[in-house]
Amino acid sequence: MSRQFTSVWTREPRSRPAGPGRSREEIVKAAVELLDAEGLGGLSMRKLGAKLMSGATSIYWYVATKDDLLELAYDEVWAEISVPDPDEAHWREVASVLAHSMRQAMLKHPWSADLIGRLPALGPHAIGVSERMRRTFRLAGFTGTDIDFAGATLTAFIFGMTTPEIAWETTVEGVWDTAAAQAALTKAAAGHPELLDAIGTMPDEDPRVMRAMAFDFGLVSVLDGLERRLAT
Amino acid sequence: MSRQFTSVWTREPRSRPAGPGRSREEIVKAAVELLDAEGLGGLSMRKLGAKLMSGATSIYWYVATKDDLLELAYDEVWAEISVPDPDEAHWREVASVLAHSMRQAMLKHPWSADLIGRLPALGPHAIGVSERMRRTFRLAGFTGTDIDFAGATLTAFIFGMTTPEIAWETTVEGVWDTAAAQAALTKAAAGHPELLDAIGTMPDEDPRVMRAMAFDFGLVSVLDGLERRLAT
DNA sequence: ACCTGAACACCGTTCAAGT
DNA sequence: ACCTGAACACCGTTCAAGT
């Protein structure tokens, strides 16, 4: 109840002068590569040490805990999210570009889906995105807490929509026999007419395209819904 | 690429006749209790064994892997989600009750936030909810893939909104000095006028109430947005 | 200032052996 | 049919010791 709030971003990094040793940037870069290649479960201090050709425990000189390292890597994902200048573009345009950009960043770094919404996002890049998003909704005409509510609604949608996409890509499409997965689904749907109909009438499109369509459908809905709030 | 798709729900449980030993239900019940009390990280086969007063490895007689156990526990969360009969209520009412009910189930079992959208939801209770949700959106007037898109949009919102709520409750409010957390946030917001304004004008309400308001704001927006799709 | 290896207290899972 | 303990290959982290 009274433990101190703590995050990489609230503590000073240990080494002020950059000596001859490694650097935080170097370590974070290697961590992101490992995460991209092997996922969240694939990152261990021992493996990361090996990749950096050092002892596993050397990393603890630069970073207090593995969680700190994850917070650092996490903010790199936010760095890839582009948000148009809210003072230059219409709010729907800003929100739409932000949404697609965030989805792409997540798809590129699947492990981020396990972190978004769970880790404090206090890194400079995450903060930068929040700042622009808030300004966007203020300029759109929202006031008071509605500014934050609108932002929370948008990010909830993006995050909530993209996470299952990633789960599907990294499990079913990634490693499993798709036909067998289909069969399992059909079996689970037995006795449920709606689900059987859904499976039966599923269009023969590229599933990636279908997912993009679903995302766009949802995004337009969310933006329309927010616009509706503005009218009343 | 060709590994067999696999899930607890696609394999036969080992023991057909219920002998004198433990049962799956008993084990899953104990697992849920442990998860509720200690979170996802608090569940280990050894601890669960101790709770059941048996060797840790005895559990493997009833359950193939820990992941299987999690799938089983996961479906118990879906069991707590109530969905009104789509043939009796207006679709907005069904969606709204479903949304609030799912949020409550997640808040009650915080560990579920780490599973939703990541684990295949093929258990009978999860399937039951999907079935009703699909029927709801069909009766609302959606057709073809739009039925699924509408459902995906709604669940993305619920899941995406509730996950950060849980993270906040279990970390900042749960274990940390709130004032210090506030200070950390203010520091991170330095130089960002929008965020500083947000912190400064934050109403003095109970944060739980604020979160419920944010959820309702977003839900109404999503439903309005979906209704808009119907009109065109 | 930086790096090391040994050690501690954990994991999930396998398997031969028991009853 | 069910349960056990030992063992294997891992974890994150601490710490005394090195350079």
Coordinates of C-alpha atoms (C1' of nucleotides) in Angstrom, one line a residue:
Chain A
M1 CA 0.0 0.0 0.0
S2 CA 2.9 2.3 0.5
R3 CA 5.7 1.0 -1.6
Q4 CA 7.3 3.6 -3.7
F5 CA 6.1 4.0 -7.2
T6 CA 9.0 2.9 -9.5
S7 CA 9.7 2.8 -13.1
V8 CA 12.9 3.1 -15.2
W9 CA 11.8 6.6 -16.0
T10 CA 11.7 7.7 -12.4
R11 CA 15.2 6.7 -11.5
E12 CA 18.5 8.1 -12.7
P13 CA 20.5 5.7 -14.8
R14 CA 23.6 4.5 -13.0
S15 CA 26.4 5.6 -15.3
R16 CA 26.7 9.3 -16.0
P17 CA 29.9 9.5 -18.1
A18 CA 29.8 7.0 -21.0
G19 CA 32.9 5.0 -20.3
P20 CA 34.4 2.4 -22.5
G21 CA 31.8 -0.2 -21.6
R22 CA 28.5 -1.0 -23.2
S23 CA 25.6 1.5 -23.2
R24 CA 22.0 1.4 -22.5
E25 CA 21.1 2.0 -26.1
E26 CA 23.2 -0.9 -27.2
I27 CA 21.5 -3.2 -24.7
V28 CA 18.0 -2.0 -25.5
K29 CA 18.6 -2.4 -29.2
A30 CA 19.8 -6.0 -28.6
A31 CA 16.8 -6.7 -26.4
V32 CA 14.4 -5.4 -29.1
E33 CA 16.0 -7.7 -31.7
L34 CA 15.8 -10.7 -29.4
L35 CA 12.1 -9.8 -28.6
D36 CA 11.3 -9.4 -32.3
A37 CA 12.9 -12.7 -33.1
E38 CA 11.8 -14.9 -30.2
G39 CA 9.0 -13.1 -28.5
L40 CA 8.6 -12.1 -24.8
G41 CA 9.3 -15.6 -23.6
G42 CA 12.5 -15.7 -25.7
L43 CA 14.1 -12.8 -23.9
S44 CA 16.2 -13.9 -20.9
M45 CA 19.1 -12.2 -19.3
R46 CA 21.3 -15.1 -20.1
K47 CA 20.4 -15.1 -23.8
L48 CA 20.8 -11.4 -24.0
G49 CA 24.2 -11.6 -22.3
A50 CA 25.3 -14.2 -24.9
K51 CA 24.1 -11.9 -27.7
L52 CA 26.1 -9.1 -26.3
M53 CA 29.1 -11.4 -25.8
S54 CA 29.2 -10.7 -22.1
G55 CA 28.2 -12.4 -18.9
A56 CA 24.5 -12.5 -18.3
T57 CA 24.9 -10.6 -15.1
S58 CA 26.9 -7.7 -16.6
I59 CA 23.6 -6.2 -17.9
Y60 CA 22.7 -5.4 -14.3
W61 CA 25.3 -2.7 -14.3
Y62 CA 23.2 -0.7 -16.8
V63 CA 19.7 -1.8 -15.9
A64 CA 18.3 -2.5 -12.5
T65 CA 15.9 -5.3 -13.4
K66 CA 14.5 -7.1 -16.4
D67 CA 11.3 -5.1 -16.0
D68 CA 13.3 -1.9 -16.5
L69 CA 14.7 -3.3 -19.7
L70 CA 11.2 -4.1 -20.9
E71 CA 10.0 -0.6 -20.1
L72 CA 12.9 0.7 -22.2
A73 CA 12.2 -1.6 -25.1
Y74 CA 8.5 -0.8 -24.8
D75 CA 9.1 2.9 -25.4
E76 CA 11.0 2.1 -28.6
V77 CA 7.7 0.8 -30.0
W78 CA 6.0 4.1 -29.2
A79 CA 8.8 5.8 -31.1
E80 CA 7.5 4.2 -34.3
I81 CA 4.0 5.6 -33.9
S82 CA 3.5 8.7 -36.0
V83 CA 0.9 11.3 -35.2
P84 CA 0.2 14.1 -37.5
D85 CA 0.4 17.6 -36.1
P86 CA -3.0 18.2 -34.5
D87 CA -2.8 21.9 -35.4
E88 CA -2.5 21.1 -39.1
A89 CA -4.9 18.2 -39.7
H90 CA -8.5 17.5 -39.0
W91 CA -9.0 15.4 -35.8
R92 CA -10.4 12.4 -37.7
E93 CA -7.4 12.4 -39.9
V94 CA -5.0 12.6 -36.9
A95 CA -6.8 9.8 -35.1
S96 CA -7.0 7.6 -38.2
V97 CA -3.3 7.9 -39.0
L98 CA -2.4 7.3 -35.3
A99 CA -4.6 4.2 -35.2
H100 CA -3.1 2.7 -38.3
S101 CA 0.4 3.6 -37.3
M102 CA 0.0 2.1 -33.8
R103 CA -1.4 -1.1 -35.3
Q104 CA 1.5 -1.4 -37.7
A105 CA 4.0 -0.8 -34.9
M106 CA 2.3 -3.6 -32.8
L107 CA 2.3 -6.0 -35.7
K108 CA 6.0 -5.4 -36.3
H109 CA 6.8 -6.0 -32.6
P110 CA 4.3 -8.7 -31.6
W111 CA 5.6 -8.8 -28.0
S112 CA 4.4 -5.3 -27.5
A113 CA 0.8 -6.6 -27.3
D114 CA 1.8 -8.2 -24.0
L115 CA 3.0 -4.9 -22.6
I116 CA 0.6 -2.3 -23.9
G117 CA -2.0 -1.5 -21.2
R118 CA 0.0 -3.3 -18.6
L119 CA 3.2 -1.4 -18.2
P120 CA 3.3 2.2 -17.2
A121 CA 3.9 4.2 -20.5
L122 CA 6.0 7.0 -19.1
G123 CA 8.8 6.9 -21.6
P124 CA 9.4 10.0 -23.7
H125 CA 8.0 8.6 -26.9
A126 CA 4.8 7.3 -25.2
I127 CA 4.4 10.6 -23.5
G128 CA 4.8 12.4 -26.8
V129 CA 2.0 10.4 -28.4
S130 CA -0.3 11.1 -25.4
E131 CA 0.4 14.8 -25.6
R132 CA -0.5 15.0 -29.3
M133 CA -3.6 12.8 -28.9
R134 CA -4.9 15.0 -26.1
R135 CA -4.4 18.1 -28.1
T136 CA -6.1 16.5 -31.0
F137 CA -9.3 15.8 -29.1
R138 CA -9.2 19.2 -27.4
L139 CA -9.1 20.9 -30.8
A140 CA -11.8 18.6 -32.0
G141 CA -14.1 20.3 -29.4
F142 CA -14.0 18.0 -26.4
T143 CA -13.7 19.6 -23.0
G144 CA -12.8 18.5 -19.5
T145 CA -12.6 14.8 -18.8
D146 CA -14.2 14.0 -22.2
I147 CA -10.8 14.8 -23.7
D148 CA -9.3 11.9 -21.9
F149 CA -12.3 9.6 -22.3
A150 CA -12.1 10.1 -26.1
G151 CA -8.4 9.3 -26.1
A152 CA -9.0 6.2 -23.9
T153 CA -11.7 5.0 -26.2
L154 CA -9.6 5.3 -29.3
T155 CA -6.5 3.5 -27.8
A156 CA -8.7 0.9 -26.2
F157 CA -10.1 0.1 -29.6
I158 CA -6.7 0.0 -31.3
F159 CA -5.1 -2.1 -28.7
G160 CA -8.1 -4.4 -28.2
M161 CA -8.4 -5.0 -31.9
T162 CA -4.7 -5.6 -32.7
T163 CA -3.9 -7.9 -29.8
P164 CA -6.1 -10.8 -31.0
E165 CA -4.7 -10.2 -34.5
I166 CA -1.2 -10.8 -33.2
A167 CA -2.3 -13.8 -31.2
W168 CA -3.8 -15.3 -34.3
E169 CA -0.7 -14.6 -36.5
T170 CA 1.8 -15.9 -34.0
T171 CA -0.1 -19.0 -33.1
V172 CA -2.5 -20.4 -35.6
E173 CA -1.0 -19.0 -38.8
G174 CA 2.5 -19.1 -37.5
V175 CA 2.9 -22.6 -36.2
W176 CA -0.2 -24.6 -36.8
D177 CA -1.7 -26.6 -39.5
T178 CA -4.5 -24.2 -40.6
A179 CA -6.8 -26.9 -41.8
A180 CA -6.6 -28.7 -38.5
A181 CA -7.3 -25.4 -36.7
Q182 CA -10.3 -24.9 -38.9
A183 CA -11.5 -28.4 -38.0
A184 CA -11.1 -27.7 -34.3
L185 CA -13.1 -24.5 -34.6
T186 CA -15.9 -26.3 -36.5
K187 CA -16.0 -28.9 -33.8
A188 CA -16.2 -26.3 -31.0
A189 CA -19.0 -24.6 -32.9
A190 CA -21.1 -27.7 -33.1
G191 CA -24.7 -27.0 -32.0
H192 CA -24.2 -23.2 -32.5
P193 CA -26.0 -22.2 -35.7
E194 CA -24.6 -18.7 -35.7
L195 CA -21.0 -19.8 -35.5
L196 CA -21.5 -22.5 -38.0
D197 CA -23.0 -20.0 -40.4
A198 CA -20.0 -17.7 -39.8
I199 CA -17.5 -20.4 -40.6
G200 CA -19.5 -21.6 -43.6
T201 CA -19.9 -18.2 -45.2
M202 CA -16.4 -17.0 -44.5
P203 CA -15.1 -15.2 -47.6
D204 CA -12.1 -16.7 -49.4
E205 CA -10.1 -13.6 -49.0
D206 CA -6.6 -13.3 -47.6
P207 CA -7.1 -13.3 -43.8
R208 CA -4.7 -10.4 -43.5
V209 CA -6.9 -8.4 -45.8
M210 CA -10.0 -9.4 -43.8
R211 CA -8.3 -8.3 -40.6
A212 CA -7.5 -4.9 -42.1
M213 CA -11.1 -4.5 -43.2
A214 CA -12.3 -5.4 -39.7
F215 CA -10.0 -2.8 -38.3
D216 CA -11.2 -0.1 -40.7
F217 CA -14.8 -1.0 -40.0
G218 CA -14.3 -0.6 -36.3
L219 CA -12.2 2.5 -36.5
V220 CA -14.8 4.3 -38.6
S221 CA -17.4 3.3 -36.1
V222 CA -15.4 4.5 -33.2
L223 CA -14.7 7.9 -34.8
D224 CA -18.4 8.3 -35.8
G225 CA -19.4 7.5 -32.3
L226 CA -17.0 10.1 -30.9
E227 CA -18.2 12.7 -33.4
R228 CA -21.7 12.0 -32.2
R229 CA -20.6 13.1 -28.7
L230 CA -19.5 16.4 -30.1
A231 CA -22.9 17.1 -31.6
T232 CA -24.8 17.0 -28.4
Chain B
M1 CA 4.0 -24.3 -40.2
S2 CA 2.5 -27.7 -39.9
R3 CA 2.3 -28.4 -36.3
Q4 CA -1.1 -29.7 -35.2
F5 CA -3.4 -27.1 -33.7
T6 CA -3.9 -28.0 -30.1
S7 CA -6.0 -26.8 -27.2
V8 CA -7.5 -28.4 -24.1
W9 CA -10.8 -28.3 -25.9
T10 CA -9.5 -30.3 -28.9
R11 CA -8.2 -33.2 -26.9
E12 CA -10.0 -35.9 -24.9
P13 CA -9.4 -35.6 -21.1
R14 CA -7.4 -38.6 -20.0
S15 CA -9.6 -40.2 -17.4
R16 CA -13.0 -41.3 -18.5
P17 CA -14.3 -42.9 -15.4
A18 CA -14.1 -40.6 -12.3
G19 CA -12.1 -42.8 -10.0
P20 CA -11.4 -42.0 -6.4
G21 CA -8.7 -39.4 -7.2
R22 CA -9.0 -35.7 -7.8
S23 CA -11.0 -34.3 -10.6
R24 CA -10.4 -31.7 -13.3
E25 CA -13.1 -29.4 -11.7
E26 CA -11.4 -29.6 -8.4
I27 CA -8.0 -28.7 -9.9
V28 CA -9.4 -25.9 -12.0
K29 CA -11.2 -24.5 -9.0
A30 CA -8.1 -24.4 -7.0
A31 CA -6.2 -22.8 -9.9
V32 CA -8.7 -20.0 -10.2
E33 CA -8.5 -19.4 -6.4
L34 CA -4.7 -19.2 -6.6
L35 CA -4.9 -16.9 -9.7
D36 CA -7.4 -14.6 -8.0
A37 CA -5.2 -14.4 -4.9
E38 CA -1.8 -14.1 -6.4
G39 CA -2.2 -13.3 -10.1
L40 CA -0.8 -15.1 -13.1
G41 CA 2.7 -15.1 -11.8
G42 CA 1.5 -16.6 -8.5
L43 CA 0.3 -19.8 -10.1
S44 CA 2.9 -22.5 -10.3
M45 CA 2.4 -26.2 -10.5
R46 CA 4.3 -26.6 -7.2
K47 CA 2.1 -24.1 -5.3
L48 CA -1.0 -25.6 -6.8
G49 CA 0.1 -29.1 -5.8
A50 CA 0.7 -27.8 -2.2
K51 CA -2.8 -26.3 -2.2
L52 CA -4.3 -29.6 -3.3
M53 CA -2.1 -31.4 -0.8
S54 CA -0.5 -33.5 -3.4
G55 CA 2.8 -33.7 -5.2
A56 CA 3.2 -30.9 -7.8
T57 CA 3.5 -33.5 -10.6
S58 CA 0.4 -35.3 -9.8
I59 CA -1.5 -32.6 -11.6
Y60 CA -0.1 -33.8 -14.8
W61 CA -2.3 -36.9 -14.6
Y62 CA -5.3 -34.7 -15.2
V63 CA -3.9 -31.9 -17.3
A64 CA -1.3 -32.1 -20.1
T65 CA 0.4 -28.8 -19.5
K66 CA 0.1 -25.7 -17.5
D67 CA -1.3 -23.9 -20.6
D68 CA -4.1 -26.4 -20.7
L69 CA -4.9 -25.5 -17.1
L70 CA -4.9 -21.8 -18.0
E71 CA -7.3 -22.5 -20.9
L72 CA -9.6 -24.3 -18.5
A73 CA -9.5 -21.5 -15.8
Y74 CA -10.0 -19.0 -18.6
D75 CA -13.3 -20.4 -19.6
E76 CA -14.5 -20.1 -16.1
V77 CA -14.3 -16.3 -16.5
W78 CA -16.4 -16.5 -19.6
A79 CA -18.9 -18.4 -17.5
E80 CA -19.5 -15.3 -15.4
I81 CA -20.4 -13.2 -18.4
S82 CA -24.1 -12.8 -18.8
V83 CA -25.7 -12.0 -22.2
P84 CA -29.4 -11.3 -22.4
D85 CA -31.4 -13.3 -24.9
P86 CA -30.9 -11.5 -28.3
D87 CA -34.4 -12.5 -29.4
E88 CA -35.9 -10.7 -26.4
A89 CA -34.0 -7.5 -26.0
H90 CA -32.9 -4.7 -28.3
W91 CA -29.4 -5.1 -29.6
R92 CA -28.1 -2.1 -27.8
E93 CA -29.4 -3.4 -24.5
V94 CA -27.8 -6.8 -25.2
A95 CA -24.4 -5.3 -26.1
S96 CA -24.5 -2.9 -23.1
V97 CA -25.2 -5.7 -20.6
L98 CA -22.6 -7.9 -22.2
A99 CA -20.0 -5.1 -22.0
H100 CA -20.6 -4.3 -18.3
S101 CA -20.8 -7.9 -17.4
M102 CA -17.5 -8.7 -19.2
R103 CA -15.8 -5.7 -17.5
Q104 CA -17.0 -6.9 -14.1
A105 CA -15.8 -10.5 -14.7
M106 CA -12.4 -9.1 -15.8
L107 CA -12.1 -6.9 -12.7
K108 CA -13.0 -9.8 -10.5
H109 CA -10.3 -12.0 -12.1
P110 CA -7.5 -9.6 -13.0
W111 CA -5.3 -12.3 -14.4
S112 CA -7.9 -12.8 -17.2
A113 CA -6.6 -9.5 -18.7
D114 CA -3.4 -11.3 -19.6
L115 CA -5.3 -14.1 -21.3
I116 CA -8.1 -12.5 -23.2
G117 CA -7.2 -11.9 -26.8
R118 CA -4.1 -14.2 -26.5
L119 CA -5.5 -17.6 -25.7
P120 CA -7.8 -19.4 -28.0
A121 CA -11.3 -19.0 -26.6
L122 CA -12.8 -22.4 -27.5
G123 CA -14.3 -23.4 -24.2
P124 CA -18.0 -23.9 -24.0
H125 CA -18.7 -20.7 -22.1
A126 CA -16.6 -18.5 -24.4
I127 CA -18.3 -20.2 -27.4
G128 CA -21.7 -19.5 -25.8
V129 CA -21.0 -15.8 -25.5
S130 CA -19.8 -15.6 -29.1
E131 CA -22.9 -17.4 -30.4
R132 CA -25.2 -15.0 -28.6
M133 CA -23.2 -11.9 -29.7
R134 CA -23.3 -12.9 -33.3
R135 CA -27.0 -13.5 -33.2
T136 CA -27.4 -10.1 -31.5
F137 CA -25.7 -8.3 -34.3
R138 CA -27.5 -10.3 -37.0
L139 CA -30.8 -9.4 -35.6
A140 CA -29.7 -5.8 -35.3
G141 CA -29.5 -5.7 -39.1
F142 CA -25.8 -6.5 -39.9
T143 CA -25.1 -8.9 -42.7
G144 CA -22.2 -11.0 -43.9
T145 CA -18.8 -10.2 -42.5
D146 CA -20.2 -7.0 -40.8
I147 CA -21.7 -9.2 -38.2
D148 CA -18.2 -10.3 -37.1
F149 CA -16.7 -6.9 -37.6
A150 CA -19.3 -5.4 -35.2
G151 CA -18.7 -8.1 -32.6
A152 CA -14.9 -7.7 -32.9
T153 CA -15.3 -3.9 -32.5
L154 CA -17.3 -4.3 -29.3
T155 CA -15.1 -6.9 -27.6
A156 CA -11.9 -4.9 -28.7
F157 CA -13.3 -1.9 -26.9
I158 CA -14.3 -3.8 -23.7
F159 CA -11.0 -5.7 -23.5
G160 CA -8.9 -2.7 -24.5
M161 CA -10.6 -0.4 -22.0
T162 CA -10.6 -2.8 -19.0
T163 CA -7.0 -4.1 -19.3
P164 CA -5.4 -0.8 -18.4
E165 CA -7.9 -0.4 -15.6
I166 CA -6.7 -3.6 -14.1
A167 CA -3.1 -2.7 -14.6
W168 CA -3.7 0.5 -12.7
E169 CA -5.6 -1.1 -9.9
T170 CA -3.1 -3.9 -9.3
T171 CA 0.0 -1.8 -9.5
V172 CA -0.4 1.9 -8.8
E173 CA -3.4 1.7 -6.4
G174 CA -2.6 -1.7 -5.1
V175 CA 1.0 -1.5 -4.0
W176 CA 2.3 2.0 -4.5
D177 CA 2.3 5.3 -2.7
T178 CA -0.2 7.1 -4.8
A179 CA 1.2 10.6 -4.1
A180 CA 4.6 9.4 -5.3
A181 CA 3.0 8.0 -8.4
Q182 CA 1.4 11.3 -9.1
A183 CA 4.7 13.0 -8.7
A184 CA 6.3 10.7 -11.2
L185 CA 3.6 11.4 -13.6
T186 CA 3.9 15.1 -13.2
K187 CA 7.7 14.8 -13.8
A188 CA 7.2 12.7 -16.9
A189 CA 4.7 15.3 -18.2
A190 CA 7.1 18.2 -17.8
G191 CA 7.2 20.3 -21.0
H192 CA 3.9 18.9 -22.2
P193 CA 1.2 21.5 -21.7
E194 CA -1.7 19.2 -22.5
L195 CA -0.7 16.5 -20.0
L196 CA 0.0 19.0 -17.4
D197 CA -3.4 20.5 -17.9
A198 CA -4.9 17.1 -17.7
I199 CA -3.2 16.4 -14.4
G200 CA -4.1 19.8 -13.1
T201 CA -7.8 19.7 -13.9
M202 CA -8.3 16.2 -12.8
P203 CA -11.6 16.1 -10.8
D204 CA -11.4 15.0 -7.2
E205 CA -13.7 12.1 -7.8
D206 CA -13.2 8.5 -6.7
P207 CA -10.9 7.1 -9.5
R208 CA -13.1 4.0 -9.7
V209 CA -16.1 6.1 -10.5
M210 CA -14.1 8.1 -13.1
R211 CA -13.1 4.8 -14.8
A212 CA -16.7 3.6 -14.9
M213 CA -17.6 7.0 -16.5
A214 CA -14.9 6.6 -19.1
F215 CA -16.1 3.1 -19.9
D216 CA -19.7 4.3 -20.3
F217 CA -18.6 7.2 -22.4
G218 CA -16.7 4.9 -24.7
L219 CA -19.4 2.3 -24.8
V220 CA -22.0 4.7 -25.9
S221 CA -19.7 6.0 -28.6
V222 CA -19.0 2.5 -29.9
L223 CA -22.7 1.6 -30.0
D224 CA -23.6 4.9 -31.7
G225 CA -20.8 4.3 -34.2
L226 CA -22.1 0.8 -34.9
E227 CA -25.7 2.1 -35.2
R228 CA -24.4 4.5 -37.8
R229 CA -23.2 1.6 -39.9
L230 CA -26.7 0.3 -39.9
A231 CA -28.2 3.5 -41.3
T232 CA -26.2 3.5 -44.5
Chain C
dA1 C1' 34.2 1.9 -13.6
dC2 C1' 33.0 -2.2 -15.3
dC3 C1' 32.8 -7.3 -15.7
dT4 C1' 32.8 -12.2 -13.9
dG5 C1' 31.2 -16.8 -12.1
dA6 C1' 29.2 -19.1 -8.4
dA7 C1' 25.2 -19.5 -5.9
dC8 C1' 20.2 -19.1 -4.4
dA9 C1' 15.6 -19.8 -4.9
dC10 C1' 12.7 -20.5 -8.1
dC11 C1' 10.3 -22.5 -12.7
dG12 C1' 7.6 -26.5 -16.2
dT13 C1' 8.0 -31.0 -17.4
dT14 C1' 9.7 -36.0 -17.9
dC15 C1' 10.0 -40.4 -16.3
dA16 C1' 11.0 -44.5 -13.7
dA17 C1' 9.2 -46.3 -9.8
dG18 C1' 5.8 -47.2 -6.6
dT19 C1' 0.8 -48.6 -4.9
Chain D
dA1 C1' -5.7 -46.0 -12.1
dC2 C1' -3.4 -42.8 -9.7
dC3 C1' 0.6 -40.7 -7.2
dT4 C1' 5.5 -39.8 -6.0
dG5 C1' 10.3 -37.8 -5.9
dA6 C1' 14.4 -37.2 -8.4
dA7 C1' 16.2 -35.1 -12.2
dC8 C1' 16.8 -31.9 -16.3
dA9 C1' 17.1 -27.7 -18.3
dC10 C1' 15.9 -23.6 -17.6
dC11 C1' 14.7 -18.8 -15.0
dG12 C1' 15.9 -13.5 -12.4
dT13 C1' 18.8 -11.8 -9.2
dT14 C1' 22.6 -11.1 -5.5
dC15 C1' 27.1 -10.7 -4.3
dA16 C1' 31.9 -11.3 -3.4
dA17 C1' 35.7 -11.1 -6.2
dG18 C1' 38.3 -9.6 -9.8
dT19 C1' 40.6 -5.9 -13.3

